[in-house]
mmCIF file of C-alpha atoms in Angstrom:
data_model
loop_
_atom_site.group_PDB
_atom_site.id
_atom_site.type_symbol
_atom_site.label_atom_id
_atom_site.label_comp_id
_atom_site.label_asym_id
_atom_site.label_seq_id
_atom_site.Cartn_x
_atom_site.Cartn_y
_atom_site.Cartn_z
ATOM 1 C CA UNK A 17 0.000 0.000 0.000
ATOM 2 C CA UNK A 18 1.304 3.456 -0.905
ATOM 3 C CA UNK A 19 1.309 5.801 2.073
ATOM 4 C CA UNK A 20 1.056 9.491 1.208
ATOM 5 C CA UNK A 21 2.631 11.822 3.754
ATOM 6 C CA UNK A 22 1.418 15.419 3.781
ATOM 7 C CA UNK A 23 3.544 18.248 5.186
ATOM 8 C CA UNK A 24 2.252 21.750 5.801
ATOM 9 C CA UNK A 25 3.407 24.953 7.462
ATOM 10 C CA UNK A 26 1.388 26.715 10.140
ATOM 11 C CA UNK A 27 1.426 30.472 10.621
ATOM 12 C CA UNK A 28 1.368 31.588 14.232
ATOM 13 C CA UNK A 29 -0.252 34.830 15.466
ATOM 14 C CA UNK A 30 1.771 37.996 14.858
ATOM 15 C CA UNK A 31 4.343 36.259 12.639
ATOM 16 C CA UNK A 32 5.747 38.607 10.040
ATOM 17 C CA UNK A 33 7.306 37.954 6.657
ATOM 18 C CA UNK A 34 10.479 36.065 7.514
ATOM 19 C CA UNK A 35 9.006 33.911 10.266
ATOM 20 C CA UNK A 36 6.439 32.820 7.688
ATOM 21 C CA UNK A 37 9.160 32.232 5.097
ATOM 22 C CA UNK A 38 11.031 30.124 7.644
ATOM 23 C CA UNK A 39 7.907 27.991 8.062
ATOM 24 C CA UNK A 40 7.634 27.522 4.298
ATOM 25 C CA UNK A 41 11.335 26.724 3.955
ATOM 26 C CA UNK A 42 11.131 24.271 6.875
ATOM 27 C CA UNK A 43 8.229 22.507 5.163
ATOM 28 C CA UNK A 44 10.225 22.114 1.951
ATOM 29 C CA UNK A 45 13.251 20.913 3.911
ATOM 30 C CA UNK A 46 11.158 18.270 5.678
ATOM 31 C CA UNK A 47 9.655 17.192 2.357
ATOM 32 C CA UNK A 48 13.146 16.716 0.946
ATOM 33 C CA UNK A 49 14.076 14.654 4.020
ATOM 34 C CA UNK A 50 10.998 12.417 4.010
ATOM 35 C CA UNK A 51 11.063 11.970 0.232
ATOM 36 C CA UNK A 52 13.912 9.497 0.765
ATOM 37 C CA UNK A 53 11.769 7.416 3.141
ATOM 38 C CA UNK A 54 8.211 7.424 1.789
ATOM 39 C CA UNK A 55 6.530 6.420 -1.436
ATOM 40 C CA UNK A 56 4.764 9.726 -1.872
ATOM 41 C CA UNK A 57 5.167 13.163 -0.310
ATOM 42 C CA UNK A 58 2.900 16.183 -0.679
ATOM 43 C CA UNK A 59 3.290 19.651 0.783
ATOM 44 C CA UNK A 60 0.261 21.802 1.494
ATOM 45 C CA UNK A 61 0.560 25.499 0.644
ATOM 46 C CA UNK A 62 -1.573 27.349 3.193
ATOM 47 C CA UNK A 63 -2.671 30.958 3.357
ATOM 48 C CA UNK A 64 -0.392 33.574 4.884
ATOM 49 C CA UNK A 65 -0.887 36.838 6.774
ATOM 50 C CA UNK A 66 0.121 40.473 6.568
ATOM 51 C CA UNK A 67 0.232 43.446 8.834
ATOM 52 C CA UNK A 68 -2.452 45.998 8.024
ATOM 53 C CA UNK A 69 -0.427 48.805 9.612
ATOM 54 C CA UNK A 70 3.252 49.391 10.237
ATOM 55 C CA UNK A 71 5.363 51.321 12.729
ATOM 56 C CA UNK A 72 2.497 51.547 15.209
ATOM 57 C CA UNK A 73 1.950 50.512 18.829
ATOM 58 C CA UNK A 74 -1.401 48.910 17.894
ATOM 59 C CA UNK A 75 0.238 45.503 17.468
ATOM 60 C CA UNK A 76 -2.561 43.162 18.613
ATOM 61 C CA UNK A 77 -5.077 43.781 15.823
ATOM 62 C CA UNK A 78 -3.054 44.540 12.735
ATOM 63 C CA UNK A 79 -2.819 41.198 10.886
ATOM 64 C CA UNK A 80 -5.108 39.836 8.191
ATOM 65 C CA UNK A 81 -5.067 36.799 5.918
ATOM 66 C CA UNK A 82 -3.504 36.922 2.444
ATOM 67 C CA UNK A 83 -3.397 34.328 -0.312
ATOM 68 C CA UNK A 84 -0.934 31.431 -0.267
ATOM 69 C CA UNK A 85 0.671 32.654 -3.499
ATOM 70 C CA UNK A 86 1.536 36.119 -2.183
ATOM 71 C CA UNK A 87 5.183 35.183 -1.625
ATOM 72 C CA UNK A 88 5.733 32.202 -3.913
ATOM 73 C CA UNK A 89 5.138 31.260 -7.543
ATOM 74 C CA UNK A 90 3.125 28.127 -6.764
ATOM 75 C CA UNK A 91 3.054 26.842 -10.342
ATOM 76 C CA UNK A 92 6.828 27.052 -10.595
ATOM 77 C CA UNK A 93 7.253 25.475 -7.145
ATOM 78 C CA UNK A 94 4.962 22.631 -8.204
ATOM 79 C CA UNK A 95 7.044 21.982 -11.303
ATOM 80 C CA UNK A 96 10.307 22.245 -9.378
ATOM 81 C CA UNK A 97 9.348 19.803 -6.612
ATOM 82 C CA UNK A 98 7.766 17.341 -9.005
ATOM 83 C CA UNK A 99 11.290 16.522 -10.184
ATOM 84 C CA UNK A 100 12.013 15.423 -6.616
ATOM 85 C CA UNK A 101 8.792 13.353 -6.419
ATOM 86 C CA UNK A 102 7.129 15.880 -4.123
ATOM 87 C CA UNK A 103 3.628 17.094 -4.934
ATOM 88 C CA UNK A 104 2.302 20.557 -4.062
ATOM 89 C CA UNK A 105 -1.295 20.814 -2.874
ATOM 90 C CA UNK A 106 -3.327 23.975 -2.636
ATOM 91 C CA UNK A 107 -5.734 24.380 0.314
ATOM 92 C CA UNK A 108 -8.808 23.538 -1.775
ATOM 93 C CA UNK A 109 -7.213 20.242 -2.807
ATOM 94 C CA UNK A 110 -6.955 18.930 0.771
ATOM 95 C CA UNK A 111 -9.672 16.599 2.062
ATOM 96 C CA UNK A 112 -10.636 15.944 5.682
ATOM 97 C CA UNK A 113 -9.710 12.238 5.506
ATOM 98 C CA UNK A 114 -5.974 12.974 5.199
ATOM 99 C CA UNK A 115 -5.681 14.895 8.476
ATOM 100 C CA UNK A 116 -4.023 11.956 10.283
ATOM 101 C CA UNK A 117 -1.209 11.917 7.713
ATOM 102 C CA UNK A 118 -0.273 15.600 8.040
ATOM 103 C CA UNK A 119 2.957 16.807 9.624
ATOM 104 C CA UNK A 120 2.797 20.485 10.584
ATOM 105 C CA UNK A 121 5.949 22.613 10.422
ATOM 106 C CA UNK A 122 6.885 25.928 11.931
ATOM 107 C CA UNK A 123 10.064 27.948 11.694
ATOM 108 C CA UNK A 124 11.954 25.856 14.243
ATOM 109 C CA UNK A 125 13.032 22.264 13.647
ATOM 110 C CA UNK A 126 11.389 19.332 15.449
ATOM 111 C CA UNK A 127 14.475 17.148 15.105
ATOM 112 C CA UNK A 128 18.250 17.294 14.893
ATOM 113 C CA UNK A 129 19.394 18.101 11.358
ATOM 114 C CA UNK A 130 22.615 16.625 10.048
ATOM 115 C CA UNK A 131 25.064 19.117 8.466
ATOM 116 C CA UNK A 132 24.692 17.563 4.999
ATOM 117 C CA UNK A 133 20.916 17.813 5.257
ATOM 118 C CA UNK A 134 21.096 21.466 6.352
ATOM 119 C CA UNK A 135 23.442 22.227 3.452
ATOM 120 C CA UNK A 136 21.184 20.497 0.902
ATOM 121 C CA UNK A 137 18.172 22.414 2.155
ATOM 122 C CA UNK A 138 20.023 25.748 2.211
ATOM 123 C CA UNK A 139 21.403 25.384 -1.308
ATOM 124 C CA UNK A 140 18.008 24.352 -2.670
ATOM 125 C CA UNK A 141 16.097 27.174 -0.958
ATOM 126 C CA UNK A 142 18.651 29.899 -1.731
ATOM 127 C CA UNK A 143 19.133 29.022 -5.385
ATOM 128 C CA UNK A 144 15.885 27.418 -6.523
ATOM 129 C CA UNK A 145 12.949 28.683 -4.429
ATOM 130 C CA UNK A 146 10.600 30.536 -6.820
ATOM 131 C CA UNK A 147 9.451 33.782 -5.271
ATOM 132 C CA UNK A 148 6.384 35.516 -6.702
ATOM 133 C CA UNK A 149 7.303 37.054 -10.050
ATOM 134 C CA UNK A 150 5.643 40.403 -9.386
ATOM 135 C CA UNK A 151 7.703 40.801 -6.206
ATOM 136 C CA UNK A 152 10.927 39.768 -7.919
ATOM 137 C CA UNK A 153 10.277 42.246 -10.719
ATOM 138 C CA UNK A 154 10.153 45.177 -8.284
ATOM 139 C CA UNK A 155 13.147 43.998 -6.235
ATOM 140 C CA UNK A 156 15.252 43.526 -9.368
ATOM 141 C CA UNK A 157 14.263 46.994 -10.569
ATOM 142 C CA UNK A 158 15.450 48.485 -7.266
ATOM 143 C CA UNK A 159 18.746 46.577 -7.441
ATOM 144 C CA UNK A 160 19.223 47.842 -10.991
ATOM 145 C CA UNK A 161 18.561 51.457 -10.022
ATOM 146 C CA UNK A 162 20.804 51.283 -6.948
ATOM 147 C CA UNK A 163 23.554 49.732 -9.066
ATOM 148 C CA UNK A 164 23.859 53.036 -10.912
ATOM 149 C CA UNK A 165 25.782 54.196 -7.835
ATOM 150 C CA UNK A 166 29.445 53.078 -7.884
ATOM 151 C CA UNK A 167 29.383 51.518 -4.399
ATOM 152 C CA UNK A 168 26.206 50.824 -2.425
ATOM 153 C CA UNK A 169 25.120 48.864 0.613
ATOM 154 C CA UNK A 170 21.807 47.745 2.117
ATOM 155 C CA UNK A 171 21.185 48.231 5.839
ATOM 156 C CA UNK A 172 18.126 46.890 7.620
ATOM 157 C CA UNK A 173 16.687 49.122 10.319
ATOM 158 C CA UNK A 174 14.316 47.274 12.662
ATOM 159 C CA UNK A 175 13.064 50.285 14.590
ATOM 160 C CA UNK A 176 9.305 50.114 14.011
ATOM 161 C CA UNK A 177 7.305 51.183 17.063
ATOM 162 C CA UNK A 178 5.342 47.919 17.410
ATOM 163 C CA UNK A 179 8.501 46.498 19.008
ATOM 164 C CA UNK A 180 7.656 48.506 22.128
ATOM 165 C CA UNK A 181 4.829 46.036 22.872
ATOM 166 C CA UNK A 182 7.097 43.065 23.504
ATOM 167 C CA UNK A 183 10.666 44.368 23.598
ATOM 168 C CA UNK A 184 11.433 46.537 26.657
ATOM 169 C CA UNK A 185 14.795 47.588 25.206
ATOM 170 C CA UNK A 186 13.215 49.204 22.114
ATOM 171 C CA UNK A 187 14.654 52.692 22.595
ATOM 172 C CA UNK A 188 18.155 51.370 23.325
ATOM 173 C CA UNK A 189 17.955 49.029 20.338
ATOM 174 C CA UNK A 190 16.936 51.906 18.070
ATOM 175 C CA UNK A 191 19.848 54.002 19.301
ATOM 176 C CA UNK A 192 22.256 51.080 18.900
ATOM 177 C CA UNK A 193 21.126 50.390 15.342
ATOM 178 C CA UNK A 194 21.541 54.002 14.297
ATOM 179 C CA UNK A 195 24.987 54.146 15.893
ATOM 180 C CA UNK A 196 25.974 50.873 14.205
ATOM 181 C CA UNK A 197 24.829 52.339 10.896
ATOM 182 C CA UNK A 198 27.052 55.382 11.425
ATOM 183 C CA UNK A 199 29.981 53.130 12.368
ATOM 184 C CA UNK A 200 29.549 50.942 9.287
ATOM 185 C CA UNK A 201 29.412 53.946 6.978
ATOM 186 C CA UNK A 202 32.509 55.418 8.614
ATOM 187 C CA UNK A 203 34.376 52.142 8.160
ATOM 188 C CA UNK A 204 33.387 51.639 4.508
ATOM 189 C CA UNK A 205 35.676 53.656 2.226
ATOM 190 C CA UNK A 206 34.289 55.089 -1.014
ATOM 191 C CA UNK A 207 30.685 54.219 -0.128
ATOM 192 C CA UNK A 208 28.427 56.262 -2.392
ATOM 193 C CA UNK A 209 24.894 55.171 -1.425
ATOM 194 C CA UNK A 210 22.892 53.420 1.288
ATOM 195 C CA UNK A 211 19.585 51.627 0.776
ATOM 196 C CA UNK A 212 17.544 51.333 3.973
ATOM 197 C CA UNK A 213 15.302 48.267 4.230
ATOM 198 C CA UNK A 214 12.655 49.181 6.772
ATOM 199 C CA UNK A 215 8.931 49.521 7.388
ATOM 200 C CA UNK A 216 9.146 52.799 9.289
ATOM 201 C CA UNK A 217 6.838 55.701 8.528
ATOM 202 C CA UNK A 218 7.906 58.276 5.960
ATOM 203 C CA UNK A 219 8.509 61.033 8.515
ATOM 204 C CA UNK A 220 10.707 58.744 10.637
ATOM 205 C CA UNK A 221 12.670 57.624 7.586
ATOM 206 C CA UNK A 222 13.182 61.251 6.563
ATOM 207 C CA UNK A 223 14.509 62.049 10.037
ATOM 208 C CA UNK A 224 16.935 59.099 9.884
ATOM 209 C CA UNK A 225 18.080 60.055 6.382
ATOM 210 C CA UNK A 226 18.626 63.691 7.410
ATOM 211 C CA UNK A 227 20.652 62.583 10.416
ATOM 212 C CA UNK A 228 22.857 60.368 8.253
ATOM 213 C CA UNK A 229 23.237 63.039 5.565
ATOM 214 C CA UNK A 230 24.233 65.584 8.201
ATOM 215 C CA UNK A 231 27.187 63.365 9.177
ATOM 216 C CA UNK A 232 27.945 62.191 5.635
ATOM 217 C CA UNK A 233 26.859 64.973 3.242
ATOM 218 C CA UNK A 234 28.186 63.214 0.124
ATOM 219 C CA UNK A 235 26.332 59.952 0.834
ATOM 220 C CA UNK A 236 23.075 59.163 -1.026
ATOM 221 C CA UNK A 237 20.342 57.609 1.156
ATOM 222 C CA UNK A 238 17.402 55.777 -0.372
ATOM 223 C CA UNK A 239 14.563 53.454 0.520
ATOM 224 C CA UNK A 240 12.156 51.592 -1.767
ATOM 225 C CA UNK A 241 9.778 54.525 -2.089
ATOM 226 C CA UNK A 242 12.592 56.990 -2.784
ATOM 227 C CA UNK A 243 14.410 55.022 -5.439
ATOM 228 C CA UNK A 244 11.256 54.039 -7.327
ATOM 229 C CA UNK A 245 10.379 57.673 -7.941
ATOM 230 C CA UNK A 246 12.669 57.113 -10.924
ATOM 231 C CA UNK A 247 10.216 54.510 -12.267
ATOM 232 C CA UNK A 248 6.614 55.642 -11.621
ATOM 233 C CA UNK A 249 5.016 52.530 -13.135
ATOM 234 C CA UNK A 250 6.960 50.182 -10.873
ATOM 235 C CA UNK A 251 6.220 52.534 -7.949
ATOM 236 C CA UNK A 252 2.503 52.024 -8.603
ATOM 237 C CA UNK A 253 3.008 48.275 -8.489
ATOM 238 C CA UNK A 254 4.843 48.578 -5.171
ATOM 239 C CA UNK A 255 2.125 50.767 -3.647
ATOM 240 C CA UNK A 256 -0.519 48.208 -4.635
ATOM 241 C CA UNK A 257 1.149 45.485 -2.544
ATOM 242 C CA UNK A 258 0.223 44.634 1.038
ATOM 243 C CA UNK A 259 2.794 45.443 3.722
ATOM 244 C CA UNK A 260 4.250 41.929 3.924
ATOM 245 C CA UNK A 261 4.712 41.840 0.150
ATOM 246 C CA UNK A 262 6.457 45.212 0.336
ATOM 247 C CA UNK A 263 8.684 43.779 3.063
ATOM 248 C CA UNK A 264 9.483 40.877 0.733
ATOM 249 C CA UNK A 265 10.618 43.403 -1.890
ATOM 250 C CA UNK A 266 13.026 44.903 0.672
ATOM 251 C CA UNK A 267 14.210 41.466 1.775
ATOM 252 C CA UNK A 268 14.970 40.333 -1.774
ATOM 253 C CA UNK A 269 16.988 43.517 -2.286
ATOM 254 C CA UNK A 270 18.947 42.583 0.867
ATOM 255 C CA UNK A 271 19.526 39.088 -0.515
ATOM 256 C CA UNK A 272 20.738 40.322 -3.911
ATOM 257 C CA UNK A 273 22.683 43.461 -2.967
ATOM 258 C CA UNK A 274 26.499 43.571 -3.264
ATOM 259 C CA UNK A 275 26.715 44.254 0.484
ATOM 260 C CA UNK A 276 24.225 43.852 3.336
ATOM 261 C CA UNK A 277 24.135 44.567 7.071
ATOM 262 C CA UNK A 278 21.463 44.112 9.698
ATOM 263 C CA UNK A 279 20.816 43.124 13.338
ATOM 264 C CA UNK A 280 21.422 39.407 13.908
ATOM 265 C CA UNK A 281 18.456 39.279 16.309
ATOM 266 C CA UNK A 282 15.887 39.827 13.554
ATOM 267 C CA UNK A 283 14.597 36.957 11.429
ATOM 268 C CA UNK A 284 14.656 39.385 8.474
ATOM 269 C CA UNK A 285 18.396 40.052 8.645
ATOM 270 C CA UNK A 286 19.421 36.543 9.634
ATOM 271 C CA UNK A 287 17.407 34.889 6.866
ATOM 272 C CA UNK A 288 18.862 37.321 4.319
ATOM 273 C CA UNK A 289 22.319 36.346 5.563
ATOM 274 C CA UNK A 290 21.356 32.668 5.309
ATOM 275 C CA UNK A 291 20.311 33.096 1.684
ATOM 276 C CA UNK A 292 23.448 35.076 0.835
ATOM 277 C CA UNK A 293 25.633 32.371 2.396
ATOM 278 C CA UNK A 294 24.130 29.630 0.229
ATOM 279 C CA UNK A 295 24.194 31.823 -2.861
ATOM 280 C CA UNK A 296 27.943 32.047 -2.485
ATOM 281 C CA UNK A 297 28.393 35.698 -1.502
ATOM 282 C CA UNK A 298 31.787 36.393 0.037
ATOM 283 C CA UNK A 299 31.567 36.310 3.829
ATOM 284 C CA UNK A 300 32.767 39.908 4.199
ATOM 285 C CA UNK A 301 29.797 41.228 2.165
ATOM 286 C CA UNK A 302 27.302 40.215 4.894
ATOM 287 C CA UNK A 303 27.468 41.797 8.348
ATOM 288 C CA UNK A 304 25.090 40.571 11.068
ATOM 289 C CA UNK A 305 25.576 42.198 14.454
ATOM 290 C CA UNK A 306 25.889 41.430 17.290
ATOM 291 C CA UNK A 307 26.094 37.618 17.456
ATOM 292 C CA UNK A 308 23.764 36.904 20.396
ATOM 293 C CA UNK A 309 20.800 34.907 19.058
ATOM 294 C CA UNK A 310 22.097 31.355 18.520
ATOM 295 C CA UNK A 311 18.671 29.824 17.831
ATOM 296 C CA UNK A 312 18.687 31.209 14.289
ATOM 297 C CA UNK A 313 21.912 29.296 13.678
ATOM 298 C CA UNK A 314 20.348 26.160 15.130
ATOM 299 C CA UNK A 315 17.157 26.399 13.094
ATOM 300 C CA UNK A 316 18.754 27.547 9.819
ATOM 301 C CA UNK A 317 22.507 26.884 10.072
ATOM 302 C CA UNK A 318 24.931 28.353 7.584
ATOM 303 C CA UNK A 319 27.018 25.225 7.021
#
C-alpha cells in the first residue's frame, strides 16, 4: 500500500514575513528529508498573513489573511518539486480524511538536522525557491537602479514602534542600530549610497536620512519609495502590494545586494544572511551584528 505523507506549514499569530518564510522553507526541507523514506510526499501550501499597519503601537489587531501565493510562484514550485517526487497541494485540494497523515511545520526544527541535510536544504532554498514574479520584478528593478551608484550597501533598520509592545529595550535598540549604521558607513571607504530596508513611517525615515546626511553629506540615502520615484510605473506596483509583500521586496533587495548589514536578532536580517551564504556571496559582504541569538543558527545553520 502506498502511504502518502502530507507536510504543511502553520502560521502563528503575529508572525511577520520572515518567520512565515522560515515555516515555508522548513516545510520544503522536511519534504526533501521524508522523500527518501516514503513512497509519496505532498506539501500543502496554506494561506499567509500580513500586517495591516506598520510602525504603530497597535500591534494586537493589525494582521489579516492573504493568499498562499503572495510570496511564492506556486506553479513554478509545483514543477520544481515534481522533479524530486514531491507534490504541491493547494488548500482547496486537501480533504478531511488525510488529516491523520499531516505533519505540521513551523520555523523551528522538530528534530536534529545533520550538516549535509542542512546544506542540501540551504542550497536548494537559496538558489531554486521561486518567489512571486511580481515581487521579484520590483526587487530587481530596485537593485538595478541602486547599481547606478558606484558603491552601495543595504542596511536593515528594525526600529518600528510595534517592538515597544514586547521588547522593553526598544529605545536602546533603536539608538544602537543608528549608531551601528554610522559606524559601518565610517568604516566603509568610497561608499556612495545606502539603501535602507525598513517599514518605518515616511517622517521617521526622513529624520533618519537627514541625520545620516548631516554626518555624511556626500552619501546618497534611499529606501524603496525613494528610489522608485525614478520609475513611476513600478512605484505604482509597489504601492498596490500589502505590507508583507512590500517587506518581501526589501528582503529580496537585501539578498541580492552587493553588500548587506542588519541586526542578527531579527529573522529578516538573519534569513537574508542565510540566503546570501548559500548563494555564495563572500563572507565579508554580509554583516550581522551582534552575534547573540544562537537559535537562528540552530534552526537555519549556515554550514
